[in-house]
PDB file of C-alpha atoms in Angstrom:
ATOM      1  CA  UNK A   1     -71.369 -33.132  64.098  1.00 68.00           C
ATOM      2  CA  UNK A   2     -73.128 -31.208  60.866  1.00 67.00           C
ATOM      3  CA  UNK A   3     -71.678 -28.172  61.509  1.00 71.00           C
ATOM      4  CA  UNK A   4     -68.634 -29.140  61.880  1.00 63.00           C
ATOM      5  CA  UNK A   5     -69.004 -31.687  58.563  1.00 56.00           C
ATOM      6  CA  UNK A   6     -69.870 -28.654  57.023  1.00 59.00           C
ATOM      7  CA  UNK A   7     -66.841 -26.599  57.097  1.00 61.00           C
ATOM      8  CA  UNK A   8     -65.181 -29.217  55.431  1.00 57.00           C
ATOM      9  CA  UNK A   9     -63.784 -31.029  58.255  1.00 58.00           C
ATOM     10  CA  UNK A  10     -63.452 -35.216  58.122  1.00 57.00           C
ATOM     11  CA  UNK A  11     -62.871 -34.665  54.185  1.00 53.00           C
ATOM     12  CA  UNK A  12     -59.501 -33.442  51.967  1.00 50.00           C
ATOM     13  CA  UNK A  13     -59.702 -30.540  52.441  1.00 52.00           C
ATOM     14  CA  UNK A  14     -56.587 -27.871  51.054  1.00 47.00           C
ATOM     15  CA  UNK A  15     -54.119 -27.857  53.544  1.00 49.00           C
ATOM     16  CA  UNK A  16     -51.269 -27.157  50.691  1.00 53.00           C
ATOM     17  CA  UNK A  17     -53.752 -26.531  47.550  1.00 60.00           C
ATOM     18  CA  UNK A  18     -56.405 -24.833  46.536  1.00 78.00           C
ATOM     19  CA  UNK A  19     -56.626 -26.551  42.961  1.00 89.00           C
ATOM     20  CA  UNK A  20     -59.217 -28.870  42.955  1.00 93.00           C
ATOM     21  CA  UNK A  21     -59.648 -32.214  40.331  1.00 96.00           C
ATOM     22  CA  UNK A  22     -61.892 -34.655  39.511  1.00 97.00           C
ATOM     23  CA  UNK A  23     -61.216 -38.177  40.373  1.00 98.00           C
ATOM     24  CA  UNK A  24     -62.826 -40.709  38.742  1.00 98.00           C
ATOM     25  CA  UNK A  25     -62.249 -44.453  40.248  1.00 98.00           C
ATOM     26  CA  UNK A  26     -62.826 -47.882  40.390  1.00 97.00           C
ATOM     27  CA  UNK A  27     -63.055 -49.907  43.650  1.00 97.00           C
ATOM     28  CA  UNK A  28     -64.481 -52.768  44.768  1.00 97.00           C
ATOM     29  CA  UNK A  29     -67.248 -53.025  46.594  1.00 96.00           C
ATOM     30  CA  UNK A  30     -66.171 -53.117  49.842  1.00 96.00           C
ATOM     31  CA  UNK A  31     -65.113 -49.876  49.720  1.00 97.00           C
ATOM     32  CA  UNK A  32     -67.689 -48.928  47.557  1.00 96.00           C
ATOM     33  CA  UNK A  33     -70.217 -48.978  51.062  1.00 95.00           C
ATOM     34  CA  UNK A  34     -67.235 -47.460  53.092  1.00 95.00           C
ATOM     35  CA  UNK A  35     -67.305 -44.328  50.616  1.00 95.00           C
ATOM     36  CA  UNK A  36     -71.384 -44.198  50.751  1.00 93.00           C
ATOM     37  CA  UNK A  37     -70.630 -43.704  54.621  1.00 94.00           C
ATOM     38  CA  UNK A  38     -67.724 -41.240  54.426  1.00 93.00           C
ATOM     39  CA  UNK A  39     -67.177 -39.680  51.127  1.00 95.00           C
ATOM     40  CA  UNK A  40     -64.304 -38.646  49.441  1.00 93.00           C
ATOM     41  CA  UNK A  41     -66.533 -35.298  48.974  1.00 93.00           C
ATOM     42  CA  UNK A  42     -69.749 -33.664  49.696  1.00 90.00           C
ATOM     43  CA  UNK A  43     -71.063 -33.907  45.979  1.00 88.00           C
ATOM     44  CA  UNK A  44     -69.647 -37.460  45.398  1.00 95.00           C
ATOM     45  CA  UNK A  45     -71.368 -40.404  43.333  1.00 95.00           C
ATOM     46  CA  UNK A  46     -70.571 -44.042  42.966  1.00 94.00           C
ATOM     47  CA  UNK A  47     -72.201 -45.982  40.112  1.00 93.00           C
ATOM     48  CA  UNK A  48     -71.743 -48.438  37.364  1.00 87.00           C
ATOM     49  CA  UNK A  49     -70.779 -51.646  37.390  1.00 89.00           C
ATOM     50  CA  UNK A  50     -72.133 -53.598  41.708  1.00 89.00           C
ATOM     51  CA  UNK A  51     -68.714 -55.269  41.067  1.00 91.00           C
ATOM     52  CA  UNK A  52     -66.483 -53.287  40.567  1.00 93.00           C
ATOM     53  CA  UNK A  53     -68.373 -49.615  40.779  1.00 96.00           C
ATOM     54  CA  UNK A  54     -67.354 -46.402  40.305  1.00 97.00           C
ATOM     55  CA  UNK A  55     -66.582 -43.696  42.272  1.00 97.00           C
ATOM     56  CA  UNK A  56     -66.381 -39.545  40.927  1.00 97.00           C
ATOM     57  CA  UNK A  57     -65.754 -36.541  43.557  1.00 97.00           C
ATOM     58  CA  UNK A  58     -64.376 -32.937  43.364  1.00 96.00           C
ATOM     59  CA  UNK A  59     -61.598 -33.317  46.205  1.00 95.00           C
ATOM     60  CA  UNK A  60     -58.773 -30.714  46.744  1.00 92.00           C
ATOM     61  CA  UNK A  61     -55.372 -31.823  45.027  1.00 93.00           C
ATOM     62  CA  UNK A  62     -53.467 -32.659  47.786  1.00 92.00           C
ATOM     63  CA  UNK A  63     -50.845 -35.132  49.675  1.00 91.00           C
ATOM     64  CA  UNK A  64     -53.683 -36.669  51.782  1.00 91.00           C
ATOM     65  CA  UNK A  65     -55.592 -37.827  48.938  1.00 94.00           C
ATOM     66  CA  UNK A  66     -52.707 -39.792  47.455  1.00 95.00           C
ATOM     67  CA  UNK A  67     -52.254 -40.848  50.375  1.00 94.00           C
ATOM     68  CA  UNK A  68     -55.697 -42.322  51.098  1.00 95.00           C
ATOM     69  CA  UNK A  69     -56.001 -43.693  47.961  1.00 96.00           C
ATOM     70  CA  UNK A  70     -52.220 -45.542  47.833  1.00 95.00           C
ATOM     71  CA  UNK A  71     -53.436 -46.557  51.513  1.00 95.00           C
ATOM     72  CA  UNK A  72     -56.439 -48.247  49.377  1.00 96.00           C
ATOM     73  CA  UNK A  73     -53.857 -50.734  47.521  1.00 94.00           C
ATOM     74  CA  UNK A  74     -55.565 -53.043  44.807  1.00 93.00           C
ATOM     75  CA  UNK A  75     -59.131 -51.928  46.225  1.00 96.00           C
ATOM     76  CA  UNK A  76     -58.758 -49.008  44.573  1.00 96.00           C
ATOM     77  CA  UNK A  77     -58.227 -48.256  40.470  1.00 96.00           C
ATOM     78  CA  UNK A  78     -57.627 -43.901  39.699  1.00 97.00           C
ATOM     79  CA  UNK A  79     -59.348 -43.678  35.966  1.00 97.00           C
ATOM     80  CA  UNK A  80     -58.661 -39.460  35.702  1.00 97.00           C
ATOM     81  CA  UNK A  81     -57.164 -36.918  35.806  1.00 97.00           C
ATOM     82  CA  UNK A  82     -54.760 -38.664  33.807  1.00 97.00           C
ATOM     83  CA  UNK A  83     -51.237 -37.376  35.761  1.00 96.00           C
ATOM     84  CA  UNK A  84     -52.585 -38.573  39.616  1.00 96.00           C
ATOM     85  CA  UNK A  85     -52.843 -42.080  37.820  1.00 96.00           C
ATOM     86  CA  UNK A  86     -49.535 -41.937  36.273  1.00 95.00           C
ATOM     87  CA  UNK A  87     -48.147 -40.664  39.528  1.00 94.00           C
ATOM     88  CA  UNK A  88     -49.751 -43.486  42.256  1.00 94.00           C
ATOM     89  CA  UNK A  89     -48.922 -46.578  39.392  1.00 93.00           C
ATOM     90  CA  UNK A  90     -45.352 -45.156  39.615  1.00 91.00           C
ATOM     91  CA  UNK A  91     -45.190 -44.886  43.430  1.00 88.00           C
ATOM     92  CA  UNK A  92     -46.921 -48.690  43.137  1.00 77.00           C
ATOM     93  CA  UNK A  93     -44.487 -49.898  41.196  1.00 74.00           C
ATOM     94  CA  UNK A  94     -41.524 -48.172  43.085  1.00 69.00           C
ATOM     95  CA  UNK A  95     -43.365 -49.954  46.475  1.00 68.00           C
ATOM     96  CA  UNK A  96     -43.303 -53.275  45.323  1.00 60.00           C
ATOM     97  CA  UNK A  97     -39.562 -52.573  44.068  1.00 58.00           C
ATOM     98  CA  UNK A  98     -39.891 -52.670  40.321  1.00 50.00           C
TER      99      UNK A  98
END
């Protein structure tokens, strides 16, 4: 298992992008707990207000990341990068029929 994880499996592997971004997001405590057990990247940090912790992680800029963020619904608020925040906000508006 250690070798499998060391090879990057189970994380957001850059299948379609060599570009990495620094994801900053506020999450609900329940999601923070899940991420403590299964982090987004090897060097993910979680800190701040216990009622709405902030996560920071360097991750490949991929469709898998967007899919994962959108799947979290109201349990996550992307803060940075700004372009990703705007993209997620726009997609969320389409999901609600706006």
